[in-house]
PDB file of C-alpha atoms and ligand atoms in Angstrom:
ATOM      1  CA  MET A   1     165.939  97.781 113.067  1.00  0.00           C
ATOM      2  CA  PHE A   2     163.756  99.055 110.158  1.00  0.00           C
ATOM      3  CA  LEU A   3     162.489  95.475 109.827  1.00  0.00           C
ATOM      4  CA  VAL A   4     161.281  95.501 113.407  1.00  0.00           C
ATOM      5  CA  ILE A   5     159.698  99.204 112.959  1.00  0.00           C
ATOM      6  CA  GLY A   6     158.248  97.766 109.749  1.00  0.00           C
ATOM      7  CA  ALA A   7     156.759  95.216 111.550  1.00  0.00           C
ATOM      8  CA  ILE A   8     155.267  97.375 114.619  1.00  0.00           C
ATOM      9  CA  PHE A   9     153.882  99.410 111.659  1.00  0.00           C
ATOM     10  CA  LEU A  10     152.662  96.474 110.044  1.00  0.00           C
ATOM     11  CA  PHE A  11     151.064  95.032 113.254  1.00  0.00           C
ATOM     12  CA  ALA A  12     149.486  98.528 114.250  1.00  0.00           C
ATOM     13  CA  LEU A  13     148.216  98.834 110.621  1.00  0.00           C
ATOM     14  CA  LEU A  14     146.396  95.208 111.145  1.00  0.00           C
ATOM     15  CA  VAL A  15     145.412  95.957 114.507  1.00  0.00           C
ATOM     16  CA  LEU A  16     143.591  99.678 113.148  1.00  0.00           C
ATOM     17  CA  ASN A  17     141.910  97.182 110.497  1.00  0.00           C
ATOM     18  CA  VAL A  18     140.647  94.763 112.838  1.00  0.00           C
ATOM     19  CA  ASN A  19     139.082  97.505 115.007  1.00  0.00           C
ATOM     20  CA  ARG A  20     137.427  99.226 112.150  1.00  0.00           C
ATOM     21  CA  THR A  21     135.772  96.075 110.768  1.00  0.00           C
ATOM     22  CA  ILE A  22     134.480  95.372 114.344  1.00  0.00           C
ATOM     23  CA  LEU A  23     132.927  99.136 114.450  1.00  0.00           C
ATOM     24  CA  GLN A  24     131.391  98.580 111.283  1.00  0.00           C
ATOM     25  CA  SER A  25     129.732  95.302 112.129  1.00  0.00           C
ATOM     26  CA  GLU A  26     128.637  96.659 115.163  1.00  0.00           C
ATOM     27  CA  GLY A  27     127.266  99.560 113.190  1.00  0.00           C
ATOM     28  CA  GLN A  28     125.801  96.957 110.933  1.00  0.00           C
ATOM     29  CA  GLN A  29     124.259  95.357 113.461  1.00  0.00           C
ATOM     30  CA  ARG A  30     122.882  98.384 115.160  1.00  0.00           C
ATOM     31  CA  SER A  31     121.507  99.866 111.944  1.00  0.00           C
ATOM     32  CA  ALA A  32     119.804  96.701 111.002  1.00  0.00           C
ATOM     33  CA  GLU A  33     118.105  96.355 114.828  1.00  0.00           C
ATOM     34  CA  TYR A  34     116.654  99.951 114.202  1.00  0.00           C
ATOM     35  CA  ILE A  35     115.449  99.028 110.830  1.00  0.00           C
ATOM     36  CA  VAL A  36     113.311  95.884 112.710  1.00  0.00           C
ATOM     37  CA  MET A  37     112.392  97.715 115.431  1.00  0.00           C
ATOM     38  CA  ALA A  38     111.315 100.636 112.900  1.00  0.00           C
ATOM     39  CA  THR A  39     109.467  98.081 111.019  1.00  0.00           C
ATOM     40  CA  SER A  40     107.747  97.088 113.853  1.00  0.00           C
ATOM     41  CA  SER A  41     106.791 101.120 114.901  1.00  0.00           C
ATOM     42  CA  ALA A  42     105.405 101.303 111.237  1.00  0.00           C
ATOM     43  CA  GLN A  43     103.735  98.473 111.131  1.00  0.00           C
ATOM     44  CA  ASN A  44     101.698  98.661 114.019  1.00  0.00           C
ATOM     45  CA  LEU A  45     100.441 101.996 112.834  1.00  0.00           C
ATOM     46  CA  MET A  46      99.601 100.710 109.509  1.00  0.00           C
ATOM     47  CA  ASN A  47      97.784  97.778 111.203  1.00  0.00           C
ATOM     48  CA  GLU A  48      96.009 100.256 113.034  1.00  0.00           C
ATOM     49  CA  ILE A  49      95.043 102.353 110.068  1.00  0.00           C
ATOM     50  CA  SER A  50      94.197  99.403 107.596  1.00  0.00           C
ATOM     51  CA  THR A  51      91.233  98.367 110.350  1.00  0.00           C
ATOM     52  CA  LYS A  52      89.413 101.697 109.250  1.00  0.00           C
ATOM     53  CA  ALA A  53      86.923 102.232 107.117  1.00  0.00           C
ATOM     54  CA  PHE A  54      87.939 103.599 103.262  1.00  0.00           C
ATOM     55  CA  ASP A  55      86.220 106.551 103.131  1.00  0.00           C
ATOM     56  CA  GLU A  56      83.807 108.404 105.462  1.00  0.00           C
ATOM     57  CA  GLY A  57      81.442 108.387 102.867  1.00  0.00           C
ATOM     58  CA  THR A  58      81.208 104.246 102.958  1.00  0.00           C
ATOM     59  CA  ILE A  59      81.367 103.869 107.261  1.00  0.00           C
ATOM     60  CA  SER A  60      77.373 102.990 107.022  1.00  0.00           C
ATOM     61  CA  LEU A  61      76.672 103.498 103.448  1.00  0.00           C
ATOM     62  CA  PRO A  62      77.392 101.098 100.889  1.00  0.00           C
ATOM     63  CA  VAL A  63      79.034 102.985  97.907  1.00  0.00           C
ATOM     64  CA  TYR A  64      77.561 103.022  94.034  1.00  0.00           C
ATOM     65  CA  SER A  65      79.497 105.563  92.603  1.00  0.00           C
ATOM     66  CA  ALA A  66      82.588 107.439  93.790  1.00  0.00           C
ATOM     67  CA  ASP A  67      80.739 110.591  94.311  1.00  0.00           C
ATOM     68  CA  ILE A  68      80.212 110.076  97.502  1.00  0.00           C
ATOM     69  CA  LEU A  69      83.526 109.623  98.593  1.00  0.00           C
ATOM     70  CA  THR A  70      86.245 112.533 100.499  1.00  0.00           C
ATOM     71  CA  LEU A  71      87.354 115.204  97.796  1.00  0.00           C
ATOM     72  CA  GLU A  72      91.362 114.860  97.395  1.00  0.00           C
ATOM     73  CA  GLU A  73      91.976 118.126  99.266  1.00  0.00           C
ATOM     74  CA  LEU A  74      89.762 117.129 102.072  1.00  0.00           C
ATOM     75  CA  LEU A  75      91.740 113.962 102.513  1.00  0.00           C
ATOM     76  CA  GLY A  76      92.270 114.117 106.260  1.00  0.00           C
ATOM     77  CA  PRO A  77      89.992 113.570 109.785  1.00  0.00           C
ATOM     78  CA  GLU A  78      86.636 115.048 109.415  1.00  0.00           C
ATOM     79  CA  ALA A  79      85.672 118.607 111.123  1.00  0.00           C
ATOM     80  CA  GLY A  80      85.704 117.416 115.369  1.00  0.00           C
ATOM     81  CA  GLU A  81      87.733 114.378 114.783  1.00  0.00           C
ATOM     82  CA  VAL A  82      90.959 113.652 117.041  1.00  0.00           C
ATOM     83  CA  TYR A  83      93.053 110.765 116.976  1.00  0.00           C
ATOM     84  CA  GLY A  84      92.774 108.610 120.233  1.00  0.00           C
ATOM     85  CA  ASN A  85      89.405 110.380 121.410  1.00  0.00           C
ATOM     86  CA  CYS A  86      87.551 106.584 120.724  1.00  0.00           C
ATOM     87  CA  GLY A  87      87.846 103.517 122.257  1.00  0.00           C
ATOM     88  CA  ASP A  88      88.765 103.351 126.458  1.00  0.00           C
ATOM     89  CA  ASP A  89      90.655 105.378 128.669  1.00  0.00           C
ATOM     90  CA  ASP A  90      91.834 107.704 125.782  1.00  0.00           C
ATOM     91  CA  GLY A  91      90.933 110.792 126.877  1.00  0.00           C
ATOM     92  CA  GLU A  92      87.089 110.413 125.897  1.00  0.00           C
ATOM     93  CA  ASP A  93      84.719 111.547 127.691  1.00  0.00           C
ATOM     94  CA  ASP A  94      83.564 109.927 130.623  1.00  0.00           C
ATOM     95  CA  ASP A  95      79.790 109.708 131.508  1.00  0.00           C
ATOM     96  CA  ASP A  96      79.726 111.995 133.842  1.00  0.00           C
ATOM     97  CA  GLY A  97      77.450 114.742 132.867  1.00  0.00           C
ATOM     98  CA  GLU A  98      79.436 117.249 132.000  1.00  0.00           C
ATOM     99  CA  ASP A  99      80.916 117.999 128.645  1.00  0.00           C
ATOM    100  CA  ASP A 100      84.638 118.295 128.724  1.00  0.00           C
ATOM    101  CA  ASP A 101      84.950 121.017 126.484  1.00  0.00           C
ATOM    102  CA  ASP A 102      86.224 119.186 123.904  1.00  0.00           C
ATOM    103  CA  GLY A 103      83.165 119.443 121.297  1.00  0.00           C
ATOM    104  CA  GLU A 104      82.564 115.530 122.063  1.00  0.00           C
ATOM    105  CA  ASP A 105      79.584 114.248 122.997  1.00  0.00           C
ATOM    106  CA  ASP A 106      79.242 112.629 126.462  1.00  0.00           C
ATOM    107  CA  ASP A 107      76.223 110.201 125.948  1.00  0.00           C
ATOM    108  CA  ASP A 108      74.040 111.921 128.000  1.00  0.00           C
ATOM    109  CA  GLY A 109      71.183 111.285 125.745  1.00  0.00           C
ATOM    110  CA  GLU A 110      70.978 115.037 124.789  1.00  0.00           C
ATOM    111  CA  ASP A 111      72.426 116.931 121.839  1.00  0.00           C
ATOM    112  CA  ASP A 112      75.288 119.173 122.141  1.00  0.00           C
ATOM    113  CA  ASP A 113      74.185 120.454 118.871  1.00  0.00           C
ATOM    114  CA  ASP A 114      77.050 119.565 116.501  1.00  0.00           C
ATOM    115  CA  GLY A 115      74.341 117.890 114.264  1.00  0.00           C
ATOM    116  CA  GLU A 116      75.532 114.837 115.198  1.00  0.00           C
ATOM    117  CA  ASP A 117      73.264 111.803 116.837  1.00  0.00           C
ATOM    118  CA  ASP A 118      73.449 111.228 120.401  1.00  0.00           C
ATOM    119  CA  ASP A 119      72.201 107.631 120.154  1.00  0.00           C
ATOM    120  CA  ASP A 120      74.830 105.117 121.491  1.00  0.00           C
ATOM    121  CA  ASP A 121      74.561 103.481 118.493  1.00  0.00           C
ATOM    122  CA  GLY A 122      78.059 103.723 117.982  1.00  0.00           C
ATOM    123  CA  GLU A 123      78.094 105.666 115.018  1.00  0.00           C
ATOM    124  CA  ASP A 124      79.463 109.520 114.973  1.00  0.00           C
ATOM    125  CA  ASP A 125      79.471 109.657 118.792  1.00  0.00           C
ATOM    126  CA  ASN A 126      83.712 109.478 119.562  1.00  0.00           C
ATOM    127  CA  ASN A 127      84.892 111.949 117.267  1.00  0.00           C
ATOM    128  CA  CYS A 128      87.786 109.825 116.527  1.00  0.00           C
ATOM    129  CA  PHE A 129      89.554 108.408 113.519  1.00  0.00           C
ATOM    130  CA  ASP A 130      87.307 106.732 111.609  1.00  0.00           C
ATOM    131  CA  ASP A 131      88.562 106.096 108.207  1.00  0.00           C
ATOM    132  CA  ILE A 132      91.770 105.882 106.795  1.00  0.00           C
ATOM    133  CA  ASP A 133      92.693 109.218 105.261  1.00  0.00           C
ATOM    134  CA  ASP A 134      91.655 110.675 108.903  1.00  0.00           C
ATOM    135  CA  TYR A 135      95.380 109.850 109.072  1.00  0.00           C
ATOM    136  CA  ASN A 136      96.696 112.001 106.461  1.00  0.00           C
ATOM    137  CA  LEU A 137      99.598 113.653 107.415  1.00  0.00           C
ATOM    138  CA  PHE A 138      99.569 112.540 110.882  1.00  0.00           C
ATOM    139  CA  THR A 139     102.599 112.497 112.728  1.00  0.00           C
ATOM    140  CA  ARG A 140     103.519 110.519 116.276  1.00  0.00           C
ATOM    141  CA  SER A 141     106.572 110.117 117.995  1.00  0.00           C
ATOM    142  CA  ASP A 142     107.138 106.391 119.099  1.00  0.00           C
ATOM    143  CA  PRO A 143     109.676 106.598 121.931  1.00  0.00           C
ATOM    144  CA  ASN A 144     112.505 103.832 122.140  1.00  0.00           C
ATOM    145  CA  VAL A 145     114.188 102.633 125.228  1.00  0.00           C
ATOM    146  CA  ARG A 146     117.707 101.992 123.305  1.00  0.00           C
ATOM    147  CA  GLY A 147     117.772 105.576 122.385  1.00  0.00           C
ATOM    148  CA  GLY A 148     116.407 107.874 119.152  1.00  0.00           C
ATOM    149  CA  THR A 149     112.890 108.314 119.178  1.00  0.00           C
ATOM    150  CA  PHE A 150     110.759 106.875 115.789  1.00  0.00           C
ATOM    151  CA  ASN A 151     109.422 109.884 113.974  1.00  0.00           C
ATOM    152  CA  LEU A 152     106.608 108.725 111.989  1.00  0.00           C
ATOM    153  CA  LYS A 153     104.533 110.502 109.094  1.00  0.00           C
ATOM    154  CA  VAL A 154     101.580 109.539 106.742  1.00  0.00           C
ATOM    155  CA  TRP A 155     100.330 110.303 103.829  1.00  0.00           C
ATOM    156  CA  VAL A 156      97.091 108.834 102.678  1.00  0.00           C
ATOM    157  CA  ASN A 157      96.430 109.517  98.645  1.00  0.00           C
ATOM    158  CA  TYR A 158      93.943 108.493  95.856  1.00  0.00           C
ATOM    159  CA  VAL A 159      95.727 106.414  92.921  1.00  0.00           C
ATOM    160  CA  ASN A 160      95.398 105.005  89.844  1.00  0.00           C
ATOM    161  CA  ASP A 161      92.927 101.832  90.331  1.00  0.00           C
ATOM    162  CA  ASN A 162      95.098 100.306  87.471  1.00  0.00           C
ATOM    163  CA  ASN A 163      98.978 102.102  88.348  1.00  0.00           C
ATOM    164  CA  PHE A 164      99.238 102.021  92.285  1.00  0.00           C
ATOM    165  CA  ASP A 165     102.435 104.003  91.766  1.00  0.00           C
ATOM    166  CA  VAL A 166     100.447 106.633  90.396  1.00  0.00           C
ATOM    167  CA  VAL A 167      99.316 109.573  93.047  1.00  0.00           C
ATOM    168  CA  MET A 168      95.637 111.168  91.908  1.00  0.00           C
ATOM    169  CA  SER A 169      94.023 114.195  92.817  1.00  0.00           C
ATOM    170  CA  THR A 170      90.765 112.978  92.174  1.00  0.00           C
ATOM    171  CA  LYS A 171      88.540 110.347  93.564  1.00  0.00           C
ATOM    172  CA  THR A 172      89.420 106.690  92.605  1.00  0.00           C
ATOM    173  CA  ARG A 173      88.488 103.408  94.345  1.00  0.00           C
ATOM    174  CA  THR A 174      91.940 102.908  95.994  1.00  0.00           C
ATOM    175  CA  LYS A 175      94.058 104.324  98.364  1.00  0.00           C
ATOM    176  CA  ARG A 176      97.677 104.451  99.190  1.00  0.00           C
ATOM    177  CA  ILE A 177      98.903 104.071 102.685  1.00  0.00           C
ATOM    178  CA  LYS A 178     102.570 105.481 103.116  1.00  0.00           C
ATOM    179  CA  ILE A 179     104.397 105.808 106.356  1.00  0.00           C
ATOM    180  CA  ALA A 180     107.630 106.985 106.960  1.00  0.00           C
ATOM    181  CA  VAL A 181     109.954 106.584 109.668  1.00  0.00           C
ATOM    182  CA  GLU A 182     112.862 108.135 110.766  1.00  0.00           C
ATOM    183  CA  ASN A 183     115.453 107.696 113.276  1.00  0.00           C
ATOM    184  CA  PRO A 184     118.873 109.385 113.790  1.00  0.00           C
ATOM    185  CA  PHE A 185     120.680 105.785 113.970  1.00  0.00           C
ATOM    186  CA  MET A 186     118.789 104.954 110.641  1.00  0.00           C
ATOM    187  CA  ALA A 187     120.945 106.015 107.537  1.00  0.00           C
ATOM    188  CA  ASP A 188     117.539 106.458 105.586  1.00  0.00           C
ATOM    189  CA  THR A 189     114.300 106.765 106.234  1.00  0.00           C
ATOM    190  CA  LEU A 190     112.283 103.587 106.479  1.00  0.00           C
ATOM    191  CA  TYR A 191     108.813 103.590 103.825  1.00  0.00           C
ATOM    192  CA  LEU A 192     105.865 101.180 104.205  1.00  0.00           C
ATOM    193  CA  TYR A 193     103.414 100.977 101.878  1.00  0.00           C
ATOM    194  CA  ASN A 194      99.475  99.625 101.599  1.00  0.00           C
ATOM    195  CA  TYR A 195      96.788  99.854  99.402  1.00  0.00           C
ATOM    196  CA  LYS A 196      93.244  99.585 100.308  1.00  0.00           C
ATOM    197  CA  SER A 197      90.660  99.374  97.807  1.00  0.00           C
ATOM    198  CA  TYR A 198      86.545  99.939  97.580  1.00  0.00           C
TER     199      TYR A 198
HETATM  200 CA1   CA B   1      86.721 110.431 109.135  1.00  0.00          CA
HETATM  201 CA1   CA B   2      88.476 111.384 106.608  1.00  0.00          CA
END
């Protein structure tokens, strides 16, 4: 009798362990899938940021001295610059001759008293993010069909030109783009880094 009870007990333990192993591997599989999706989400944003100019000062001017670069404490979008406010169908003014009260120019050939040119030369007309540090402290939530939004946050800092691990409070010729991604189904925050030198 004790032998039977012992056998049943051992069998139950075995089933419990098998179930636990299955659950663990399912959890690991889901975690791995989320890491892949989080990486993809961060990589998309990183690609977008990396296409921008090194600095507002380098958009149209060659830089011979770091003096022209943005001060460390001012790393961020310039006055009037709004994310997503450039390109097509993104909330940009639609040339209807009316200002949309967003401070953006409407390509109507008239200056809008913002001190920027309105001459359709592609410069300074659309007030979108145009240099990498405009994304400093930028946040975005990417919804995920599998559940659990990916929350992204960006930091852009000057780093030591000879040691990219050292964040600097002075202007340098190298900027670090750091993106953090969080998701309730991931145990840890995922970080992606890229460096741009001028
Ligand atoms: Ca800018
Ligand atoms: Ca900027």
